[in-house]
mmCIF file of C-alpha atoms in Angstrom:
data_model
loop_
_atom_site.group_PDB
_atom_site.id
_atom_site.type_symbol
_atom_site.label_atom_id
_atom_site.label_comp_id
_atom_site.label_asym_id
_atom_site.label_seq_id
_atom_site.Cartn_x
_atom_site.Cartn_y
_atom_site.Cartn_z
ATOM 1 C CA MET U 1 -19.012 -52.416 17.761
ATOM 2 C CA ALA U 2 -19.558 -48.595 18.723
ATOM 3 C CA HIS U 3 -19.271 -47.702 22.434
ATOM 4 C CA ASN U 4 -21.068 -44.226 23.173
ATOM 5 C CA GLN U 5 -19.599 -42.654 26.470
ATOM 6 C CA GLU U 6 -21.154 -39.794 28.146
ATOM 7 C CA TYR U 7 -19.000 -37.445 30.138
ATOM 8 C CA LYS U 8 -20.259 -35.297 32.925
ATOM 9 C CA LYS U 9 -18.947 -32.052 34.049
ATOM 10 C CA GLU U 10 -19.307 -31.877 37.820
ATOM 11 C CA GLU U 11 -19.199 -28.339 39.727
ATOM 12 C CA SER U 12 -16.916 -28.110 42.584
ATOM 13 C CA ASP U 13 -15.824 -25.340 44.745
ATOM 14 C CA ILE U 14 -12.243 -24.073 44.516
ATOM 15 C CA THR U 15 -10.457 -23.018 47.524
ATOM 16 C CA VAL U 16 -7.237 -21.034 47.661
ATOM 17 C CA HIS U 17 -5.093 -21.175 50.526
ATOM 18 C CA GLY U 18 -2.539 -18.376 51.031
ATOM 19 C CA SER U 19 -2.630 -14.488 51.791
ATOM 20 C CA PHE U 20 -2.494 -11.332 50.581
ATOM 21 C CA THR U 21 -1.658 -8.360 52.619
ATOM 22 C CA VAL U 22 -2.802 -4.855 52.206
ATOM 23 C CA ILE U 23 -0.919 -2.087 54.260
ATOM 24 C CA GLU U 24 -2.738 1.343 54.644
ATOM 25 C CA ASP U 25 -1.587 4.518 55.769
ATOM 26 C CA ASP U 26 -3.932 5.810 58.425
ATOM 27 C CA ILE U 27 -5.482 9.162 58.382
ATOM 28 C CA ASP U 28 -5.021 11.280 61.608
ATOM 29 C CA SER U 29 -8.376 12.600 63.139
ATOM 30 C CA PRO U 30 -9.174 16.191 62.913
ATOM 31 C CA PRO U 31 -7.673 18.471 65.794
ATOM 32 C CA SER U 32 -10.507 19.107 68.388
ATOM 33 C CA ASP U 33 -9.904 22.647 68.160
ATOM 34 C CA LEU U 34 -10.525 22.786 64.184
ATOM 35 C CA LYS U 35 -12.110 25.802 63.054
ATOM 36 C CA SER U 36 -13.113 26.536 59.474
ATOM 37 C CA ASN U 37 -12.791 29.471 56.980
ATOM 38 C CA PHE U 38 -15.224 27.773 54.811
ATOM 39 C CA ILE U 39 -18.926 28.048 54.866
ATOM 40 C CA SER U 40 -19.878 25.547 52.072
ATOM 41 C CA LEU U 41 -18.577 22.372 50.726
ATOM 42 C CA GLU U 42 -17.975 24.064 47.268
ATOM 43 C CA GLU U 43 -16.093 26.463 48.936
ATOM 44 C CA TRP U 44 -13.767 24.107 50.780
ATOM 45 C CA LEU U 45 -13.364 21.953 47.689
ATOM 46 C CA GLY U 46 -12.755 25.078 45.473
ATOM 47 C CA SER U 47 -10.116 25.975 47.822
ATOM 48 C CA ILE U 48 -8.219 22.903 47.777
ATOM 49 C CA CYS U 49 -8.292 23.285 43.785
ATOM 50 C CA ASP U 50 -6.797 26.849 44.110
ATOM 51 C CA GLU U 51 -4.317 26.382 46.741
ATOM 52 C CA ASP U 52 -2.633 22.664 46.635
ATOM 53 C CA SER U 53 -1.600 20.348 44.063
ATOM 54 C CA PRO U 54 0.027 17.073 44.401
ATOM 55 C CA GLN U 55 3.564 16.528 43.546
ATOM 56 C CA LYS U 56 3.196 13.313 41.730
ATOM 57 C CA PRO U 57 -0.141 11.956 40.060
ATOM 58 C CA ILE U 58 -2.734 10.484 42.446
ATOM 59 C CA ASP U 59 -4.332 7.198 41.732
ATOM 60 C CA GLU U 60 -7.222 7.900 44.389
ATOM 61 C CA TYR U 61 -8.768 10.568 46.217
ATOM 62 C CA ARG U 62 -10.695 10.062 49.302
ATOM 63 C CA ILE U 63 -13.038 11.887 50.932
ATOM 64 C CA GLY U 64 -13.745 10.499 54.594
ATOM 65 C CA LEU U 65 -16.115 11.781 57.265
ATOM 66 C CA PHE U 66 -15.075 11.929 60.903
ATOM 67 C CA GLU U 67 -17.931 11.846 63.320
ATOM 68 C CA SER U 68 -18.160 12.986 66.782
ATOM 69 C CA GLU U 69 -20.661 13.217 69.689
ATOM 70 C CA GLN U 70 -21.769 16.736 68.069
ATOM 71 C CA SER U 71 -19.865 17.294 64.887
ATOM 72 C CA TYR U 72 -18.967 15.931 61.664
ATOM 73 C CA THR U 73 -15.820 16.842 59.749
ATOM 74 C CA LEU U 74 -14.775 16.044 56.338
ATOM 75 C CA THR U 75 -11.447 15.052 54.992
ATOM 76 C CA LEU U 76 -9.944 14.931 51.600
ATOM 77 C CA VAL U 77 -6.668 12.915 50.959
ATOM 78 C CA GLY U 78 -4.869 11.195 47.967
ATOM 79 C CA PHE U 79 -3.402 7.527 47.905
ATOM 80 C CA ASN U 80 -1.081 5.740 45.753
ATOM 81 C CA SER U 81 -0.627 2.053 45.648
ATOM 82 C CA TYR U 82 2.505 0.293 45.304
ATOM 83 C CA GLU U 83 3.079 -3.589 45.127
ATOM 84 C CA LYS U 84 5.753 -4.406 47.553
ATOM 85 C CA ASP U 85 5.947 -7.822 46.531
ATOM 86 C CA LYS U 86 3.541 -10.439 44.755
ATOM 87 C CA TYR U 87 1.616 -10.963 48.272
ATOM 88 C CA THR U 88 1.943 -7.179 49.472
ATOM 89 C CA THR U 89 0.294 -3.835 48.530
ATOM 90 C CA LEU U 90 1.148 -0.435 50.000
ATOM 91 C CA ASN U 91 -1.511 2.070 50.371
ATOM 92 C CA LEU U 92 0.110 5.242 50.995
ATOM 93 C CA VAL U 93 -1.090 8.854 51.515
ATOM 94 C CA GLU U 94 0.726 10.837 49.031
ATOM 95 C CA PHE U 95 -1.261 14.255 49.280
ATOM 96 C CA GLU U 96 -2.752 16.049 52.240
ATOM 97 C CA PRO U 97 -3.994 19.246 51.296
ATOM 98 C CA THR U 98 -3.422 22.474 53.395
ATOM 99 C CA ASN U 99 -6.984 22.316 54.149
ATOM 100 C CA MET U 100 -7.313 18.847 54.283
ATOM 101 C CA TYR U 101 -10.250 18.938 57.058
ATOM 102 C CA PHE U 102 -13.746 20.587 56.681
ATOM 103 C CA PRO U 103 -15.749 20.756 59.954
ATOM 104 C CA LEU U 104 -19.472 20.732 58.709
ATOM 105 C CA PRO U 105 -21.525 23.620 59.964
ATOM 106 C CA GLU U 106 -24.016 22.620 62.342
ATOM 107 C CA ASN U 107 -26.836 23.933 60.215
ATOM 108 C CA TYR U 108 -25.706 21.700 57.501
ATOM 109 C CA PHE U 109 -26.736 18.231 59.538
ATOM 110 C CA ARG U 110 -28.984 19.609 62.398
ATOM 111 C CA ASN U 111 -32.095 17.874 62.276
ATOM 112 C CA SER U 112 -31.058 15.505 59.808
ATOM 113 C CA LEU U 113 -30.611 11.528 60.026
ATOM 114 C CA LYS U 114 -27.192 10.192 59.348
ATOM 115 C CA GLU U 115 -28.553 8.430 55.877
ATOM 116 C CA GLN U 116 -29.870 11.944 55.108
ATOM 117 C CA LEU U 117 -26.827 13.678 55.671
ATOM 118 C CA LEU U 118 -24.689 10.920 53.603
ATOM 119 C CA GLU U 119 -27.157 11.388 50.547
ATOM 120 C CA LYS U 120 -26.691 15.195 50.914
ATOM 121 C CA LEU U 121 -23.162 14.917 50.933
ATOM 122 C CA ILE U 122 -22.662 12.602 47.999
ATOM 123 C CA GLY U 123 -24.988 14.808 45.953
ATOM 124 C CA GLU U 124 -22.893 18.029 46.715
ATOM 125 C CA LEU U 125 -19.727 16.054 46.035
ATOM 126 C CA LYS U 126 -20.908 14.626 42.789
ATOM 127 C CA GLY U 127 -22.345 18.094 41.816
ATOM 128 C CA PHE U 128 -19.007 19.370 42.438
ATOM 129 C CA THR U 129 -17.582 17.433 39.793
ATOM 130 C CA SER U 130 -19.605 19.287 37.115
ATOM 131 C CA THR U 131 -18.232 22.684 37.933
ATOM 132 C CA GLU U 132 -15.437 24.137 35.915
ATOM 133 C CA LYS U 133 -13.142 24.635 38.965
ATOM 134 C CA PHE U 134 -13.247 20.677 39.309
ATOM 135 C CA LYS U 135 -12.571 19.954 35.585
ATOM 136 C CA ALA U 136 -9.730 22.351 35.426
ATOM 137 C CA SER U 137 -8.191 20.898 38.795
ATOM 138 C CA PHE U 138 -5.619 18.289 39.551
ATOM 139 C CA LEU U 139 -8.644 16.219 41.359
ATOM 140 C CA SER U 140 -10.237 15.663 37.964
ATOM 141 C CA LYS U 141 -6.926 13.973 36.723
ATOM 142 C CA GLY U 142 -7.128 11.084 39.633
ATOM 143 C CA ASP U 143 -8.232 7.882 38.623
ATOM 144 C CA VAL U 144 -11.086 7.737 41.467
ATOM 145 C CA GLY U 145 -12.652 9.927 43.622
ATOM 146 C CA VAL U 146 -14.309 7.954 46.382
ATOM 147 C CA PHE U 147 -16.666 8.806 49.538
ATOM 148 C CA GLU U 148 -14.876 6.360 51.768
ATOM 149 C CA THR U 149 -17.783 6.251 54.732
ATOM 150 C CA THR U 150 -20.089 4.760 51.901
ATOM 151 C CA GLY U 151 -17.702 3.573 49.168
ATOM 152 C CA GLU U 152 -19.751 5.710 46.841
ATOM 153 C CA ILE U 153 -17.532 6.410 43.362
ATOM 154 C CA ILE U 154 -17.896 10.084 43.216
ATOM 155 C CA TRP U 155 -15.604 10.429 40.103
ATOM 156 C CA SER U 156 -13.884 8.155 37.772
ATOM 157 C CA ASN U 157 -11.546 8.293 35.117
ATOM 158 C CA THR U 158 -11.150 4.387 34.583
ATOM 159 C CA ASP U 159 -13.442 2.434 32.405
ATOM 160 C CA SER U 160 -13.629 -0.433 35.050
ATOM 161 C CA ASP U 161 -15.055 2.146 37.733
ATOM 162 C CA ALA U 162 -17.233 4.127 35.518
ATOM 163 C CA LYS U 163 -21.135 3.736 36.282
#
């Protein structure tokens, strides 16, 4: 006598208990008396490409935006990640260009909503990546460039980050 049994696969939630720690270097706020010699974002980035170069390969370049009551300041730094142990990752600033800060000229953001400013910055940052200066620079060799304020990937040399 044959007997058929039906097996049902049940879905269940999986819960993992434990922790994973990421220790990350902080970026200092720009000095309050910061003055810029640059009139545009492209000029600032171009000067970084011309004047600075990291001592070792950089995994991730981060462009951040500091905001105060009446000003906005961009910053660019390079991070590398290291596995301290199987539960801890260190994200260390390993490149700070000479001109790591760029205070945006007031006319750049005057009469703009913050969302408009962010869109404009992302557009100009992505635009810079199509220039010959960027393509020939150390910046283009980094795995990824991220606009930290929004998490937007500006450039990527890794397949998993490509959009």
